[in-house]
Each structure stands twice: as structure tokens, then as C-alpha cells.
Amino acid sequence: MQLIENASKKEVLMMSFEEKMKKELKKNLEIPDVVEQKIQDAYKEIGQGNVTMKKLNNGNQKKRKAWTAAAAAVAVIAVSGSVFYANPVLAKNIPVIGDVFAKLQKNKENNPYGEKDKTAYGKIADNSESVQNPGSEAESNGVTVTISDAYCDGYEMYFTMTATTDNDQVNQKDYLLPEKSQRVYVNGEETGAELSLEKTEDGSFVGLGHISAGWLADKTFKDLSTVDIKFTELYAKVENQPEPATYVEGENLITGQWNLEFTVDTDTNLLNTYEVNTENNGFTVSKIVKAPASTYLYLEVPEEYENVQMILTDADGNKLEKFGGTTTDPENGMYEIQLQFEQTDTNQIHVQVIDMDQSTNDNLAMVAEMTANLN
């Protein structure tokens, strides 16, 4: 799926990355809230051993449109500076600025996904690389920003960032966010990054930056990536701050020029790939990849199905939280969905495919059901 297919070349050149992603997101069909609630209810039923969905046959199929995941909103989150909930942090021992890993862990203690985060933290905390680039620190208008460690597993890239300031009013806030002023480039290609800095007990603001390979044009990271992050504004916000808000320079807004650069090697040694090739009703789960921070499922879908979603549970029937997904163009009557969901050590993943176009407010239309054994 290409961004802004109907936009003129001039429009594309003038649009920022954020505007492109928002325009693309608006093109996608949204799942009605009531239907999304039925999916969540289905998870509860599965957990209780009561599955109420009816499986359909092939008799009522339609021409395929692009798969539309609610998680496509991740692309917008990536450039909006929003706080995100479940991504692992990197190194445990970071010189000069202290232990960023411990600070982020502390801030996540009350998070509903905190325990799942810690599992992922433990798997990659010892595999990150210390950033040694001269451009990994920048100071402007009394705020020093430092990138300390980075990790890339081929699917996702993570980096730790710390900001410090002597501004008393800013230090009373809970978050620092670059928001729309942020520009991110990987090997010269503009992309997005999730980035939010949260206040810690020692007064610094720390955060985990995240860039997905799915946001790049060729969907892959090179063996060595050079990342440039630039922003000119830092917004200081409190928890649950209502918007729109008024921002005043020196009180809850600091303007300046922060240009940061670091390099990171792609390390695929921790990826575990399972060629499962389990099929039902024309759908095939071809493979599942376990990475340190996430799990990836590849689903081959008959082209005639317009809009499908997946319900995923582990060997014990527990819900697996979905983060996002991408889709390929159709070929030979099939297209492929790559779905990203939470890191898991389960040896079995149960997949139920829901046709959203045949689902109603009262019933979900399950068109395929498969179990992937990861042994």
C-alpha cells in the first residue's frame, strides 16, 4: 500500500511525514466501536472457555480491499509524540547519565502492561550497543538531550533518550515531547519515531524511542543504520493534560535546535523463526517470528476477503495484545498480512480470522481458525 496514491507529486513533496500518514489513515475503514467491543468480548469468552462465534463457509465473499487494521494508528502515534505503553528499553549500565533502564522500569511499575514489558526488557537489555557518536548529545536553550544506547533486531529499532534542564517550571511537569517539530531520518529517508520523555525521581526526563522497519519504504533496516533526529520545540505537559492547551515559552514550552545523530548495527541473532504453514479455509499462517520485543505473524489471505482482523490467544487462552500490521499487494489471488503483537514465550498460538465486512454488532463472522505450534 503506497501513501497518498491520488495526491499530486507537488502535494507529496509539500506534505510532512505526519500529514502523509494521517491522510493514509483517513483512507482506511475504521472498525465501529461496537464491533471492536465484540472482539474484546470474544477474548473474554475464549478465556472462560466459551467461544460464541459462528464459522462461515465460502459462500458469501466479496472483492478484496486493502486490509485495514485499527493498529494503523501506530503510524500516526509514531510522529505525534504520544506516550506509548509497551516497548522494551535497552541497556542497564549507561555512563554519565545514570541507569536509564532502571528509571524506565520504575516509571512502568504501575503500567497495566508492566510485567509484559519486563519480560521483553530482560531479553534485550544485555544486547544493546552503547552509542559513541559525537552527535549523540545536543544542548540548546538550557536543555541537554542525550541518546545513550540503541538496539535494532531487524524489525524494530529502539534508543534511549534523556533530557535535563535547570528550568524550574518545566521540571514541575510530567512529560517532555517534541511533537510536530520532530523530524527523523534513517539513512537519509524521512520516517517516524515514537518518542516521549517522562519525568523520573532524579529530575531528568527519560524515554524509549522506537522506529519500525514497517515505516520505511522498503520495510527493512540495513546492516548499519545512521539515524538523525531533529526537533525545535519541547512541550512540557502534565499527566492527562487537556488539549488544546496554551503554551508559553519558558513555562511549558522550550524552543531551540536539537540535532542528534547515532548509528546502530542490525542484530538478527535473537530472532527465532518458525515455519508453521498451517492452513484453514484458504487462509495460511505461514510463519511466526519471535523477536526480543515483539512477535510477528504472517497470514496469507485470499484476495476476495476485503477486511479481516485476527483474534490471537496463547496456549493458555490468554489474549495476545496486537501492536500493528502491514499488508502486501495481492499476487496470484492472495495477499499477506504481517501482524505485530506482544512478545511471548508460548509454544502455541491460536488464530481466529474475523471477516469484518460480514460481522455485525451482535455476531463476529469467523472465516478461519488455526493453531500454530512453535516447537
Tab-separated table of C-alpha atoms in Angstrom, residues 182-308:
chain	number	residue	atom	x	y	z
A	182	GLN	CA	10.278	16.281	15.339
A	183	ARG	CA	11.901	15.023	12.143
A	184	VAL	CA	13.503	11.585	11.946
A	185	TYR	CA	15.669	10.137	9.175
A	186	VAL	CA	17.088	6.630	8.788
A	187	ASN	CA	19.915	6.576	6.240
A	188	GLY	CA	18.515	9.792	4.798
A	189	GLU	CA	14.908	8.583	4.483
A	190	GLU	CA	12.336	10.515	6.478
A	191	THR	CA	10.252	8.333	8.749
A	192	GLY	CA	8.508	8.467	12.117
A	193	ALA	CA	9.523	7.637	15.669
A	194	GLU	CA	7.613	7.088	18.876
A	195	LEU	CA	9.240	9.378	21.398
A	196	SER	CA	8.034	10.626	24.768
A	197	LEU	CA	10.229	11.624	27.700
A	198	GLU	CA	8.815	11.023	31.177
A	199	LYS	CA	9.927	12.647	34.435
A	200	THR	CA	11.920	10.417	36.806
A	201	GLU	CA	12.703	10.622	40.501
A	202	ASP	CA	16.095	12.263	39.944
A	203	GLY	CA	14.527	15.106	37.930
A	204	SER	CA	15.606	14.009	34.461
A	205	PHE	CA	13.215	13.119	31.647
A	206	VAL	CA	13.813	9.722	30.041
A	207	GLY	CA	12.182	7.771	27.274
A	208	LEU	CA	12.499	4.932	24.833
A	209	GLY	CA	12.431	5.882	21.186
A	210	HIS	CA	11.028	3.382	18.703
A	211	ILE	CA	11.241	3.134	14.907
A	212	SER	CA	9.631	0.271	12.997
A	213	ALA	CA	11.004	-1.171	9.756
A	214	GLY	CA	7.417	-1.156	8.512
A	215	TRP	CA	7.544	2.635	8.375
A	216	LEU	CA	10.404	2.603	5.844
A	217	ALA	CA	9.858	2.444	2.097
A	218	ASP	CA	11.465	-0.995	1.662
A	219	LYS	CA	10.251	-2.261	5.078
A	220	THR	CA	13.770	-3.264	6.172
A	221	PHE	CA	16.720	-1.911	8.149
A	222	LYS	CA	20.158	-2.039	6.573
A	223	ASP	CA	23.036	-3.815	8.308
A	224	LEU	CA	24.137	-0.399	9.614
A	225	SER	CA	21.692	2.470	10.110
A	226	THR	CA	22.513	6.116	10.627
A	227	VAL	CA	19.668	7.854	12.433
A	228	ASP	CA	19.198	11.637	12.524
A	229	ILE	CA	16.674	13.134	14.930
A	230	LYS	CA	15.926	16.846	14.817
A	231	PHE	CA	13.434	18.967	16.728
A	232	THR	CA	12.973	22.636	17.528
A	233	GLU	CA	10.353	22.513	20.294
A	234	LEU	CA	9.894	20.672	23.560
A	235	TYR	CA	6.420	20.786	25.117
A	236	ALA	CA	6.219	20.253	28.872
A	237	LYS	CA	2.978	18.551	29.865
A	238	VAL	CA	1.320	17.164	32.964
A	239	GLU	CA	-0.432	13.813	33.222
A	240	ASN	CA	-3.864	13.804	31.497
A	241	GLN	CA	-3.424	17.366	30.309
A	242	PRO	CA	-6.489	18.601	28.410
A	243	GLU	CA	-5.942	19.808	24.860
A	244	PRO	CA	-5.806	22.278	23.291
A	245	ALA	CA	-3.551	23.976	25.825
A	246	THR	CA	-1.794	27.315	25.847
A	247	TYR	CA	1.982	27.077	25.683
A	248	VAL	CA	4.233	29.860	26.919
A	249	GLU	CA	7.937	30.000	26.216
A	250	GLY	CA	9.940	29.249	29.345
A	251	GLU	CA	6.936	27.936	31.273
A	252	ASN	CA	5.729	24.851	29.415
A	253	LEU	CA	7.498	25.290	26.100
A	254	ILE	CA	11.183	25.496	25.223
A	255	THR	CA	12.274	26.311	21.697
A	256	GLY	CA	15.741	25.667	20.369
A	257	GLN	CA	17.618	23.490	17.920
A	258	TRP	CA	18.440	19.898	18.844
A	259	ASN	CA	20.175	17.857	16.146
A	260	LEU	CA	21.158	14.330	17.147
A	261	GLU	CA	22.756	11.503	15.218
A	262	PHE	CA	23.706	7.928	16.055
A	263	THR	CA	24.486	4.681	14.274
A	264	VAL	CA	23.278	1.195	15.146
A	265	ASP	CA	24.034	-2.261	13.767
A	266	THR	CA	21.187	-4.620	12.929
A	267	ASP	CA	21.456	-7.744	15.061
A	268	THR	CA	19.223	-10.626	13.981
A	269	ASN	CA	20.830	-13.218	16.250
A	270	LEU	CA	17.935	-13.110	18.713
A	271	LEU	CA	15.228	-13.756	16.117
A	272	ASN	CA	13.556	-17.179	16.215
A	273	THR	CA	11.640	-18.085	13.062
A	274	TYR	CA	9.028	-20.875	12.962
A	275	GLU	CA	7.832	-22.099	9.549
A	276	VAL	CA	4.377	-23.285	10.610
A	277	ASN	CA	2.399	-23.366	7.323
A	278	THR	CA	-0.938	-24.219	8.913
A	279	GLU	CA	-3.987	-23.712	6.669
A	280	ASN	CA	-7.758	-23.455	7.024
A	281	ASN	CA	-10.419	-22.341	4.560
A	282	GLY	CA	-7.842	-20.850	2.196
A	283	PHE	CA	-6.037	-18.866	4.915
A	284	THR	CA	-2.484	-19.879	5.868
A	285	VAL	CA	-0.327	-18.887	8.818
A	286	SER	CA	2.992	-19.263	7.003
A	287	LYS	CA	5.436	-18.325	9.725
A	288	ILE	CA	5.846	-16.736	13.127
A	289	VAL	CA	8.937	-14.805	14.216
A	290	LYS	CA	9.767	-14.223	17.874
A	291	ALA	CA	11.886	-11.117	18.428
A	292	PRO	CA	13.127	-9.720	21.753
A	293	ALA	CA	10.435	-7.052	21.895
A	294	SER	CA	7.574	-8.395	19.792
A	295	THR	CA	6.205	-11.385	17.918
A	296	TYR	CA	5.295	-11.348	14.214
A	297	LEU	CA	2.709	-13.497	12.473
A	298	TYR	CA	2.463	-13.833	8.689
A	299	LEU	CA	-1.024	-14.628	7.394
A	300	GLU	CA	-1.771	-15.368	3.725
A	301	VAL	CA	-5.292	-14.195	2.876
A	302	PRO	CA	-7.455	-14.973	-0.169
A	303	GLU	CA	-7.820	-11.795	-2.191
A	304	GLU	CA	-11.634	-11.898	-2.119
A	305	TYR	CA	-11.731	-11.136	1.600
A	306	GLU	CA	-11.902	-7.403	1.949
A	307	ASN	CA	-11.229	-6.617	5.565
A	308	VAL	CA	-10.112	-9.128	8.167
